[in-house]
Structures are given as structure tokens and as C-alpha cells.
Coordinates of C-alpha atoms in Angstrom, one line a residue:
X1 CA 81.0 159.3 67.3
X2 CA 83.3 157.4 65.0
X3 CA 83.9 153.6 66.3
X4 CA 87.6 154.6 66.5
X5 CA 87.3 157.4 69.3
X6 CA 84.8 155.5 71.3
X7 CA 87.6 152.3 70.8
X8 CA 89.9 154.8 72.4
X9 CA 87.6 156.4 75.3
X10 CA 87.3 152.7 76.4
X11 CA 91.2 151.9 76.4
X12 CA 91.8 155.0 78.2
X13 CA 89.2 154.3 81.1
X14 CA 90.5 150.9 81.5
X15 CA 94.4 152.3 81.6
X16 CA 93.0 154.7 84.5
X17 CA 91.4 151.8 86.2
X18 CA 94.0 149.9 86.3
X19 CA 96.4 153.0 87.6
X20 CA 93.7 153.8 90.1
X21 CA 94.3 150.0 91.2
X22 CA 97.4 150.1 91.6
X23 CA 97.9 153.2 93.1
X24 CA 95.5 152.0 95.8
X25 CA 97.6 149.2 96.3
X26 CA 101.5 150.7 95.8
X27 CA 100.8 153.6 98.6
X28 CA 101.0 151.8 101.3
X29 CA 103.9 150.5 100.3
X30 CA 105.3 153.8 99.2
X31 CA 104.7 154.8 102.8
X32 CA 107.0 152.2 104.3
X33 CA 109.4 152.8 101.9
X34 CA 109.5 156.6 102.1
X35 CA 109.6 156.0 105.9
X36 CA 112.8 153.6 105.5
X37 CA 114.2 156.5 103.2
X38 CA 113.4 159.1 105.8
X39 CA 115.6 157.5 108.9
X40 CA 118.1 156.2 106.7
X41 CA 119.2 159.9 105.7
X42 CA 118.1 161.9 108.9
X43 CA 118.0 159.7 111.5
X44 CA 120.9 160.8 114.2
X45 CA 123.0 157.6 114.0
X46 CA 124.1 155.6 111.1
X47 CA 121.1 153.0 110.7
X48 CA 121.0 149.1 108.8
X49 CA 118.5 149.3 106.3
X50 CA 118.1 145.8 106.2
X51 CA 117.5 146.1 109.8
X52 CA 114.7 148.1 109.2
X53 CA 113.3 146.5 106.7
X54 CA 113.1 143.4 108.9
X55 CA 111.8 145.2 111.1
X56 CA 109.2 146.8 109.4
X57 CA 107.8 143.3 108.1
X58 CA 107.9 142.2 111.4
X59 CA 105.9 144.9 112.5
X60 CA 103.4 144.0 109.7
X61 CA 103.0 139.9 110.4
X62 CA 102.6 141.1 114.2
X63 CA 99.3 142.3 113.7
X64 CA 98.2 138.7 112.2
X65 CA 98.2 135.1 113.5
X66 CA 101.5 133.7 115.2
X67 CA 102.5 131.4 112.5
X68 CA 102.8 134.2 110.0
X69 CA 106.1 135.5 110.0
X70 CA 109.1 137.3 107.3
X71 CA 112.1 135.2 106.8
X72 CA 114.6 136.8 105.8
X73 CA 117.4 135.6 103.3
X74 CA 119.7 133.4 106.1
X75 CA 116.8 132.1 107.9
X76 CA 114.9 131.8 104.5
X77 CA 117.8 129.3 103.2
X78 CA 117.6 127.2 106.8
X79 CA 114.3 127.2 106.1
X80 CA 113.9 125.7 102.9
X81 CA 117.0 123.3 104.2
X82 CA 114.5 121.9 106.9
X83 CA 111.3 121.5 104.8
X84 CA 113.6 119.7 101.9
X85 CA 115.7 117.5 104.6
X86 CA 119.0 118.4 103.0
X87 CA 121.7 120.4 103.0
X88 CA 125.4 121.3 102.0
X89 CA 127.7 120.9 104.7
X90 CA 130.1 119.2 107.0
X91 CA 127.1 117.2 108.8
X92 CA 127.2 118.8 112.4
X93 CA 124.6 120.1 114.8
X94 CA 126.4 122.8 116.8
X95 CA 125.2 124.7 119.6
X96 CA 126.1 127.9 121.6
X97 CA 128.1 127.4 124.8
X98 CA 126.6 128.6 128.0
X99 CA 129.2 131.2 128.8
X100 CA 129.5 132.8 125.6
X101 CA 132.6 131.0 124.5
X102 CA 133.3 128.9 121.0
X103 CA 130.4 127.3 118.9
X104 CA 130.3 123.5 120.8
X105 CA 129.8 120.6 118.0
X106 CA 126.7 118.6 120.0
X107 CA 127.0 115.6 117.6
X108 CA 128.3 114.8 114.1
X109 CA 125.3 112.8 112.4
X110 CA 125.7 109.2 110.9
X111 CA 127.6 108.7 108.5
X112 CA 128.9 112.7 107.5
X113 CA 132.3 114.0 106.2
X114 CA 132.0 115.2 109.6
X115 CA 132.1 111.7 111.8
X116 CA 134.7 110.6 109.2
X117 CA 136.9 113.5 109.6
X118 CA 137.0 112.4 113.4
X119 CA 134.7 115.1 115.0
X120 CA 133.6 114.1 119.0
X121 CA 130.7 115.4 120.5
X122 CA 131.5 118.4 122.7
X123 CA 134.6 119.3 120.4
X124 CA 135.0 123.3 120.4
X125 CA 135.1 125.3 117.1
X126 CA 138.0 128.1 117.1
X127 CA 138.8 128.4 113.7
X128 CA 137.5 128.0 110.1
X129 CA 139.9 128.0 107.4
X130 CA 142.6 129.8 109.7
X131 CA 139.7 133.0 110.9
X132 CA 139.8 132.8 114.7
X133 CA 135.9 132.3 115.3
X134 CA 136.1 131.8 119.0
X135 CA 134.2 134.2 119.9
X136 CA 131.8 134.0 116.4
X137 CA 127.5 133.9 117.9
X138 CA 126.8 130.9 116.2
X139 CA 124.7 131.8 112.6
X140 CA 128.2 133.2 111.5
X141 CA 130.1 129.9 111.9
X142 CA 127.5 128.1 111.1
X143 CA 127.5 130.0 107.7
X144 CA 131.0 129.4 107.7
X145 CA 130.9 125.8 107.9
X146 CA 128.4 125.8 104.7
X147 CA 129.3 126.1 101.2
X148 CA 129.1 124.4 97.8
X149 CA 129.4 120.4 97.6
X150 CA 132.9 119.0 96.9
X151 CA 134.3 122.2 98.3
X152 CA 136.7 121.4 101.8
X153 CA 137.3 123.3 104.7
X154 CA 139.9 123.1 107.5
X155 CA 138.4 123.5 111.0
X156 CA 140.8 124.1 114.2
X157 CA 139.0 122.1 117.7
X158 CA 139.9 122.6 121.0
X159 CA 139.1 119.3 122.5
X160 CA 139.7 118.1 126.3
X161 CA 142.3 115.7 126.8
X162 CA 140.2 111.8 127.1
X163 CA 142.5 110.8 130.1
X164 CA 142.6 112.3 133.3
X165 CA 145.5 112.1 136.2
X166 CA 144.9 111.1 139.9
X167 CA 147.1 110.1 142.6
X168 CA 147.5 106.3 143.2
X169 CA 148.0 106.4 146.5
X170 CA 144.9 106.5 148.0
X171 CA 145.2 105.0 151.3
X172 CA 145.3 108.8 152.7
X173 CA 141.7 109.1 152.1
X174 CA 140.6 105.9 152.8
X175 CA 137.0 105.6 153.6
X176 CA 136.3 106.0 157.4
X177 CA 135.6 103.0 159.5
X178 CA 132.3 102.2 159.9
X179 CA 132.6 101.7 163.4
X180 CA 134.4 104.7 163.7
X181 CA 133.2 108.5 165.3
X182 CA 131.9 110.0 161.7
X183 CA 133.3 113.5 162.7
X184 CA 136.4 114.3 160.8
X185 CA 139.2 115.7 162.9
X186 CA 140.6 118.4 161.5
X187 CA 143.9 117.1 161.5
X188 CA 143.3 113.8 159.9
X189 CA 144.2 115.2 156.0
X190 CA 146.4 117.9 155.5
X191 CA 145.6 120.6 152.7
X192 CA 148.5 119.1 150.1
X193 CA 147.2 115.6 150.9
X194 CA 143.6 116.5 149.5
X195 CA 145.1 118.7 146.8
X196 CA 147.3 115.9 145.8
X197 CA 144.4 113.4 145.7
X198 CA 141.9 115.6 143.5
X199 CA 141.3 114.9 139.6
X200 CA 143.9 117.6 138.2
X201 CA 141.9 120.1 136.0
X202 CA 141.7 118.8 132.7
X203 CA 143.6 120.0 129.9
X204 CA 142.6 121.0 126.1
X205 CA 144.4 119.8 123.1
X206 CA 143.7 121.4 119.3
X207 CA 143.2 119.4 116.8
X208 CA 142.8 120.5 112.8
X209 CA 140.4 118.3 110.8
X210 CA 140.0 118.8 107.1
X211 CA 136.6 117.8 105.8
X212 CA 134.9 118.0 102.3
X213 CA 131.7 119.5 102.3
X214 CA 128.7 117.5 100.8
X215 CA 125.2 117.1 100.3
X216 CA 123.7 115.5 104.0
X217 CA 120.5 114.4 104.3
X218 CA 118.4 114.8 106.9
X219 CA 116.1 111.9 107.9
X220 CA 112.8 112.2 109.9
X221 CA 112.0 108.8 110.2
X222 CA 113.5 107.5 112.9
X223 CA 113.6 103.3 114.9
X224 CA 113.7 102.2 118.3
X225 CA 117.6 101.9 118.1
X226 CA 120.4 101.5 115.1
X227 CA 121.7 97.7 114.3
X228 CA 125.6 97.0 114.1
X229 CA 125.7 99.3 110.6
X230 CA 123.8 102.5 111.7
X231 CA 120.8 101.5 110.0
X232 CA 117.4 102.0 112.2
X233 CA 115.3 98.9 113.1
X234 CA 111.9 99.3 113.3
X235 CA 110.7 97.4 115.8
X236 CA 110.9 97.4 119.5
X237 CA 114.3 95.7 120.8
X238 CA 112.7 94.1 124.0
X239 CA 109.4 92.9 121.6
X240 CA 110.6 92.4 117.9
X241 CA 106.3 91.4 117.5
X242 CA 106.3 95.4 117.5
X243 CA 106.6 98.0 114.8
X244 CA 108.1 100.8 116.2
X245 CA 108.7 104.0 113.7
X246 CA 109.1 107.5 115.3
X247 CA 108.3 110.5 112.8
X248 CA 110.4 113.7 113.7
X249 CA 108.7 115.7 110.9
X250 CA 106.5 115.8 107.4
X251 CA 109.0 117.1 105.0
X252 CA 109.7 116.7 101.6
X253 CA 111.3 113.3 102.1
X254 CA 109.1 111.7 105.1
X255 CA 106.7 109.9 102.4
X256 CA 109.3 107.8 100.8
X257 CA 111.3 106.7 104.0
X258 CA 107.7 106.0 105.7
X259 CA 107.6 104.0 102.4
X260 CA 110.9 102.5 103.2
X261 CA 110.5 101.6 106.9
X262 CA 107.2 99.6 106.6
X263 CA 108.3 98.0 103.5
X264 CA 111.0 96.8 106.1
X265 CA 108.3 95.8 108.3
X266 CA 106.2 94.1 105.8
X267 CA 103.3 93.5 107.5
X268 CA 105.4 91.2 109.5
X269 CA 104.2 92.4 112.8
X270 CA 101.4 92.4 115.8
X271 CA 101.0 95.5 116.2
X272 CA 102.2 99.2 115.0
X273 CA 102.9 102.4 117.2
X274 CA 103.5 105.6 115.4
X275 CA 105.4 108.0 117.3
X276 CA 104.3 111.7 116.8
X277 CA 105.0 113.3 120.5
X278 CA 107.6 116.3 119.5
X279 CA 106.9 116.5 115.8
X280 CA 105.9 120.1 115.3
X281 CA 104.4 119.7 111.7
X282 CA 105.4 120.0 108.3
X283 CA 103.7 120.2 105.1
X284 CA 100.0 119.4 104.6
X285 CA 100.4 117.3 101.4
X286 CA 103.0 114.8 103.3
X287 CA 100.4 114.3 106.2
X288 CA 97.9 113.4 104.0
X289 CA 100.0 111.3 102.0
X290 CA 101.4 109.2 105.2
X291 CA 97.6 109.4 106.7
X292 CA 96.5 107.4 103.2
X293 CA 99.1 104.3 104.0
X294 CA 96.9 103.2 106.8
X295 CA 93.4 103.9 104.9
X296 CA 91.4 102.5 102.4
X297 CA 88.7 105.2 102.6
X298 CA 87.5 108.0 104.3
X299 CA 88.3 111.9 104.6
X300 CA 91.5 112.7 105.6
X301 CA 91.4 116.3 106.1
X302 CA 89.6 119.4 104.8
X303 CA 91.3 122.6 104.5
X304 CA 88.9 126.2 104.3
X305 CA 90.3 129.3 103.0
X306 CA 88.6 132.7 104.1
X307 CA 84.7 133.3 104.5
X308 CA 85.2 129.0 105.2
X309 CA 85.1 128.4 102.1
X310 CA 86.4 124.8 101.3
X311 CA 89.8 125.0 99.6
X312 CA 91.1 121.2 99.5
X313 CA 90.1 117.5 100.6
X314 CA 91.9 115.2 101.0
X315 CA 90.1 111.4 101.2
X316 CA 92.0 107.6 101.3
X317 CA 92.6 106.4 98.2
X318 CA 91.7 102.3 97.6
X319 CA 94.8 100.1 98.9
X320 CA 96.9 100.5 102.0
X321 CA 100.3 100.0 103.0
X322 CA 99.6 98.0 106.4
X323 CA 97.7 95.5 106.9
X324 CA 94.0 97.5 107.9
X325 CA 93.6 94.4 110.8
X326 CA 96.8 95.2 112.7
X327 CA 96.6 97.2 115.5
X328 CA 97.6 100.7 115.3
X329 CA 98.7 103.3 118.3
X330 CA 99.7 106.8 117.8
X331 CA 101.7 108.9 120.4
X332 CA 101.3 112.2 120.9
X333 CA 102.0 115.1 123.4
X334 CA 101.4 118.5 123.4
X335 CA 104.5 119.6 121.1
X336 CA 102.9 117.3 118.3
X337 CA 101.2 120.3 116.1
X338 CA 99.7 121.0 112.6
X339 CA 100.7 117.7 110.1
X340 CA 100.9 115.6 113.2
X341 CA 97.5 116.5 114.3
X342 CA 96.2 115.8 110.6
X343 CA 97.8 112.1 111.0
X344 CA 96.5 111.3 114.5
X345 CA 92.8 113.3 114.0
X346 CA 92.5 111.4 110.7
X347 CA 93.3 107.8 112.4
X348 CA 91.1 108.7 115.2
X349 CA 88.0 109.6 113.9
X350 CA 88.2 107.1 111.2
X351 CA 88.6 104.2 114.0
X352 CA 92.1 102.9 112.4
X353 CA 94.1 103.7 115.8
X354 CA 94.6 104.4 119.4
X355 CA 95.6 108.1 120.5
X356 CA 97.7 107.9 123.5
X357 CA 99.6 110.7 125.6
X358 CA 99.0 114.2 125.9
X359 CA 96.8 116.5 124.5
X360 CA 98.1 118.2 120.8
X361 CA 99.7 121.6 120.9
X362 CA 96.1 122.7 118.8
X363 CA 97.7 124.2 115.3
X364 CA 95.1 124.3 112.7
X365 CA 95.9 126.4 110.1
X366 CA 97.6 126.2 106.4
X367 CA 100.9 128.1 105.8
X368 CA 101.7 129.4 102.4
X369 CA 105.4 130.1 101.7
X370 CA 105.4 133.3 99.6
X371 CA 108.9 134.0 97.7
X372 CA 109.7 137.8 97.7
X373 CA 113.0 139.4 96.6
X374 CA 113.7 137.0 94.3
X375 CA 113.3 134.2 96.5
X376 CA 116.3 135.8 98.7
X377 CA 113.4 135.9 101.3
X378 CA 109.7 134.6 101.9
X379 CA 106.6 135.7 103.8
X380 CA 105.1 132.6 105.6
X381 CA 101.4 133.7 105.2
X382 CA 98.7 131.8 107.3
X383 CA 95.9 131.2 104.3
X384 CA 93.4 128.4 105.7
X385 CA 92.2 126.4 108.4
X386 CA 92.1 122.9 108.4
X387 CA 89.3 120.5 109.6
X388 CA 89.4 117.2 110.9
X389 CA 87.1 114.3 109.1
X390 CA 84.4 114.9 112.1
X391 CA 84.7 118.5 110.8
X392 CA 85.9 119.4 114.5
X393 CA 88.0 122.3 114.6
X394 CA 91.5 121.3 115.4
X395 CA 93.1 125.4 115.7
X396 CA 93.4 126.8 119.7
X397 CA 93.1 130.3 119.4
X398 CA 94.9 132.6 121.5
X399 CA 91.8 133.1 124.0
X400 CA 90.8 129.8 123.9
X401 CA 90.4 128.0 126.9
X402 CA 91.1 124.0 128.2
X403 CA 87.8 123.2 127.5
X404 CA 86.9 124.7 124.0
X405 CA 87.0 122.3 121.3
X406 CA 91.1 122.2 120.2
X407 CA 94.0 119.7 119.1
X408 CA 93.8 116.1 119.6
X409 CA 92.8 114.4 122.3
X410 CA 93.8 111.2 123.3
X411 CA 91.2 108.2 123.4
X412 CA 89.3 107.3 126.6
X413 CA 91.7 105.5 129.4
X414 CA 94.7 106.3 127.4
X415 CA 95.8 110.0 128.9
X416 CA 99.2 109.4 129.9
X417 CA 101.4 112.0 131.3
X418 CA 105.0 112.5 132.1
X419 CA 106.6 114.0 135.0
X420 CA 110.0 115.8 134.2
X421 CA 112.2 112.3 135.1
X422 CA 110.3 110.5 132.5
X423 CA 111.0 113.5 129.7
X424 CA 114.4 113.5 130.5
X425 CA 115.1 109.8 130.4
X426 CA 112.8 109.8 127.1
X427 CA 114.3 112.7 125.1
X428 CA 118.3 111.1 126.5
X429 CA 117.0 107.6 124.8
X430 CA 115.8 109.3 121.3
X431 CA 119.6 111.1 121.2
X432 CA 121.2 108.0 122.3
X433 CA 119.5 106.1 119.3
X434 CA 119.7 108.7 116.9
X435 CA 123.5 109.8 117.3
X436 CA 125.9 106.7 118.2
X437 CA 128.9 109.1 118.4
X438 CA 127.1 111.0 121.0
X439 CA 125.3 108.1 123.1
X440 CA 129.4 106.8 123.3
X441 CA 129.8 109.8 125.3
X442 CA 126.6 110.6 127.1
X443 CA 127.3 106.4 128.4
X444 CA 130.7 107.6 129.5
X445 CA 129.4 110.8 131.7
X446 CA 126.7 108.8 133.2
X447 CA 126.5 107.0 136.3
X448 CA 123.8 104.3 135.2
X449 CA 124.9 101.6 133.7
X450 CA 122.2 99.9 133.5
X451 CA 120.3 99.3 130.3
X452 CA 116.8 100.0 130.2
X453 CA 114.6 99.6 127.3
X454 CA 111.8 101.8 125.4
X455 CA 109.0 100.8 127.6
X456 CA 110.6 100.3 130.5
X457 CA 111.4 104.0 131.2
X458 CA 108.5 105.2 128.6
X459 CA 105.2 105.1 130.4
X460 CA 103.1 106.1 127.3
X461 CA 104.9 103.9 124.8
X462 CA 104.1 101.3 127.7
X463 CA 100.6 102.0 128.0
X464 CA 100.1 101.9 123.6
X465 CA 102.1 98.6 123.7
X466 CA 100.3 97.0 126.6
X467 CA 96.6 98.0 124.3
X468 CA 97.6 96.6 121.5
X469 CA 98.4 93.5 122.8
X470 CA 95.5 93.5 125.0
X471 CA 93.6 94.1 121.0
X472 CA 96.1 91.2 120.0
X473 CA 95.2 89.2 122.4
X474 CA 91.1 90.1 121.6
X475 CA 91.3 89.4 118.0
X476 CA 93.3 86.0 118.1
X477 CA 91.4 82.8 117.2
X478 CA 91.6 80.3 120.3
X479 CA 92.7 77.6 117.9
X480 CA 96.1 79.6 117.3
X481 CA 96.5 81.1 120.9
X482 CA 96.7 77.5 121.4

């Protein structure tokens, strides 16, 4: 056979391979998509097809692990907002009202086009750029309030009137005496008495604010409380000996303002408490990153892709960021998942911290965002496990149970939990601290006016503080106790 034929024999079996191949791998998704085809023109009423492809995909990631999921193009763009900690906009977080009416602004954040323009916390959203959107679900104003930097919009508020009316005569409802029969006779107040001594209902005003959109930034490095300019202080207001630095999430930006807030500290401290309890994860490469300020060596965490074969490690590199003989707390709880787990894990079994709190939420696993259309939409594919430096498994399956090996447990003596006062008081103090223009009005609606700090009304932030300056106290030199 001539060298040319036999040249061709072997082209053509490699063509068919490769068609074979891909055949193998495009019917399945000829399937789908005659399916799609199929409803779309018999199907007996008028269908969405992007509704159904949504809800195809969804039906695929179903069948897998819980963190693997389609986004689709609007929640695609949010997403990528979150991970990269910006956005364009007018620098609100909005919320849905409870009875279905307009979009409620909950706070503008520090220092937006928003606060500027004069938004309040509680303000209501009825129209954007003249389109009544009063009765909008609240993606479609949201998306309405987006839009390219430099650009403005005008937004109509409905906003209740600050100042209330009440009669000033009050000496018809006087308190009764004390020495007096407690019943109330029936004929003591007449019906236009009360109704004239009642706060009158309050009224709403509208207000338009125009505001130029721009690029906000959101931060996930957060203080105990903001100074006179908004800025965060990180350090404990009722022990300035403290560090104090909260971490909300591990996005694209958390590295740099870690960076930033303990080159504020500069080692100038007794101890350090890292705050972790909420923080639902982020991306792997900023945990380690964060995880490699406090270390001068050791594993930090070891990621294993299918069959357990290891993908990744990350170890400490030489050098660290704080000072390796200050004491170190981290608190967690059991929202604090995935990167937050690396962090604690790491500092835990490589004896550089306390764990205190709750029990971790127990995510292991390594998601892979996976562009499709374009990148008008994503698959968020779970594609490896991660292992902490004792090589425990951190991941709680869906069977597991409270005592299979899972998440992050906090260190002997320092299990701390919260009943639902203590949440409440905890989660009003982080919004207080976090959004000025919204602790002025949260102060003005509540009946406490006392002023309580972190660790009084924080029993696990108590309990790190009161170790570390019990390891303070351990580690000081008689001489300079003296």
C-alpha cells in the first residue's frame, strides 16, 4: 500500500474518532435541547424559553452537591459584583416591604452618591426616572437603580413626615393616683378626649433626589465602631490594648484591606481577635492569603480533586504580618463556612490562636465558576474538597451526624453560645457600626438609651478577650507587670 493511502486511512480514523467523541458527548445535550424545542412549539400555553432553560439546568445541578448551582445572567452579574466587592450604582441596600408595597431603602452606605443625595434609611422607592415602580418585586428596581458610572438618575421617595402632632393638654389623662382604686371608671375619659390625645397617624411626604451613579466599593473588613470621619477603628473602644477586625467575607479585595487594617494596628497591641461568626466564605486563594499574615510556616490547606487526588497546597511563606507572640482569638459560629473555616482550621491546628464560639457551618469543598453563554451566565461547579493541615475533613455531608468528624470546632472551655437576645443585640451593634445613617435612626426608635459596649452585650467576644488577657497576663515578665 502506497505511504499516501495508509497516510490517509489514518486521518480518516482519527476524524471518526473524534466524531464518535463528540457525538457521545453532544447527545445528551441534543436531548435537552430538542426537548426545549418540543414544548416551546406544542406545549398548550405560550412558554418562556429562558424559563426552561433555567429550569432545565436546575434540574441538572439538583442531582449534585448543594453548592453547585446555574446562575443565570442577572444573578450571574450580582454575583461577580459580590466576589469583586464593587459595583455601579447609587450605593443603597434595599429591601422588600412586608406587605408587598414599594422597594424600602434599609441604609445608604458610607460615603455613596446615595448618602449625599440625602437618602434616609426607611425612605420608599416609587419612581425611577418618572416609571411608577411602586409596586416593582425588587430585582427590577434594583436593576433600575444600576447603570453605567457617571450616568444620573432621578428617584421619587415617599418618606414619613420626621415630626409628629400630639395634644398639649395632657392633664386629661393624667396618670392615676397611686393611692387611688386602679379600676378605671368608665366615665372618667370620654371617646374624643382619648382620640384627641393619641399621636395622629403620620403623614408621608415625596421627595425627588437626583443622584449620579458611580463605582461603590464594597468593604469586608470591618472595626469595632467608625471614628468622627467614617473611618473604622480597629481596636476595641472600651480596651484600645485590643485589636479588633471583623471579616464579613474573602473576596477579591479582603487581602489588601486586611493589609490595611493591621498596618493600622502595627503590632501596637496585646492581643488580636479575628471576627469570622457570619462570614459565609469566599474564595480559597484569599483565605490562604489572610491565613499566611499570621504564619511563618506550616500547611495552610490542602485541596483534593476527584479519586483524592491532591490538587493544591497551600503552606506559610517565611515572614508574618503580626507579631507571632501576640495573642490571637478567632470567632466563629455556625454561619462561618468554607474560607472562614480554612482561616480558623489553619490557626488552630497550627497552635497560632484560640477558637471560640460555635461550631462551623462544615463547608469543605472548592467551587469553580464556569463561564457559559459568553459569560452572560456561569455554572458554579463543586470540583474539590479541601483538607485541613491535620488532614481532618472539614465537609458535613448531608447524612452526617453531630458527632462525625465536620467544620471547626472551638478549643477546649471556649464553646460559647448565644441565646436569641444576645444575637439580636449583636447583629443591631455590627449595623449600628457599619451604617451611621442607619444607627441615627435605629437610636431614635429605641427605648435604650443606654450605651453598651462590644463585650458587654457580646458574651463570646467577652470570653476571647478575657483569654487573651488571661495569655497576657501568663506571658508578661514580673519586672514589667511591675
Amino acid at each position: 500500500m502506497p505511504p499516501r493511502n495508509l497516510n490517509i486511512i489514518i486521518i480518516a480514523a482519527a476524524i471518526s474518532l473524534l466524531c464518535y467523541a463528540t457525538h457521545r458527548r453532544a447527545r445528551p445535550a441534543m436531548i435537552v435541547g430538542d426537548a426545549l424545542n418540543l414544548i416551546d412549539s406544542y406545549y398548550v400555553d405560550p412558554v418562556d424559553s429562558e424559563a426552561l432553560l433555567i429550569a432545565a439546568m436546575n434540574g441538572m445541578t439538583s442531582t449534585l452537591d448543594e453548592n453547585s448551582e446555574y446562575i443565570p445572567g442577572a444573578a450571574y452579574e450580582s454575583f461577580q459584583d459580590n466576589i469583586n466587592q464593587e459595583f455601579a450604582g447609587i450605593g443603597i441596600y434595599v429591601e422588600a416591604t412586608e406587605d408587598g408595597g414599594p422597594v424600602r431603602v434599609r441604609t445608604p452606605l458610607v460615603g455613596s452618591p446615595a448618602l449625599k443625595a440625602g437618602f434616609l434609611p426607611g425612605d420608599l422607592i416609587v419612581k425611577v426616572d418618572g416609571e411608577d415602580v411602586s409596586k416593582m418585586p425588587l430585582p427590577d428596581v434594583s436593576n433600575r437603580l444600576r447603570g453605567p458610572v457617571g450616568t444620573t438618575v432621578k428617584i421619587t421617595v415617599r418618606r414619613p413626615e420626621r415630626t409628629t402632632e400630639t395634644n398639649t393638654d395632657t392633664a386629661a389623662v393624667a396618670e392615676p393616683d397611686a393611692d387611688a382604686d386602679n379600676t378605671v371608671d368608665d366615665n372618667t375619659v370620654d371617646d374624643d378626649q382619648v382620640a384627641d390625645n393619641q399621636v395622629a397617624e403620620v403623614p408621608y411626604e415625596e421627595k425627588l433626589l437626583t443622584v449620579t451613579r458611580a463605582r461603590i466599593e464594597l468593604e469586608s473588613v470591618a472595626g469595632d465602631y467608625r471614628d468622627e470621619h467614617d473611618h473604622w477603628v480597629f481596636r476595641l473602644r472600651e480596651d484600645p490594648t485590643i485589636g479588633y477586625i471583623r471579616l464579613t467575607s474573602f473576596g477579591e479585595k479582603s487581602t489588601d484591606e486586611m493589609k490595611r487594617a493591621l498596618a493600622q494596628l502595627d503590632n501596637n497591641f496585646r492581643g488580636l481577635v479575628l471576627d469570622l461568626r457570619g462570614n459565609g466564605g469566599g474564595l480559597l486563594h484569599t483565605a490562604a492569603d489572610i491565613s499566611d499574615m499570621f504564619l511563618n510556616a506550616g500547611n495552610i490547606v490542602t485541596t483534593r480533586t476527584r479519586g483524592g487526588v491532591i490538587e493544591s497546597r497551600f503552606d506559610a511563606e517565611p515572614g508574618t504580618l503580626v507579631d507571632p507572640k501576640k495573642p490571637f482569638a478567632i470567632l466563629i459560629d455556625g454561619n462561618s463556612a468554607s474560607a472562614s473555616e480554612i482561616v480558623s482550621a489553619c490557626m488552630q491546628d497550627n497552635h497560632r490562636a484560640i477558637v471560640v464560639g460555635t461550631r462551623s457551618y462544615g463547608k469543605g469543598t472548592v467551587q469553580n465558576i464556569l463561564p457559559l453563554q459568553f459569560g452572560r451566565s456561569a455554572l458554579r461547579l463543586t470540583v474539590a474538597r479541601y483538607y485541613r493541615p491535620s488532614g481532618a475533613n472539614i465537609h458535613r455531608t448531608q447524612d452526617a451526624t453531630d458527632d462525625d468528624e465536620w467544620g471547626v470546632t472551638p478549643d477546649d472551655g471556649m464553646i460559647v453560645e448565644l441565646d436569641e437576645e444576645s444575637l439580636i443585640k449583636v447583629a443591631r451593634r455590627w449595623t449600628e457600626a457599619a451604617y451611621p445613617a442607619l444607627a441615627v435612626e435605629m437610636m431614635s426608635e429605641s427605648d435604650d438609651s443606654t450605651v453598651s459596649t462590644s463585650t458587654m452585650i457580646d458574651p463570646q467576644l467577652r470570653r476571647a478577650v478575657e483569654t487573651l488577657k488571661t495569655q497576657i497576663e501568663e506571658t508578661t515578665p514580673e519586672s514589667e507587670a511591675a
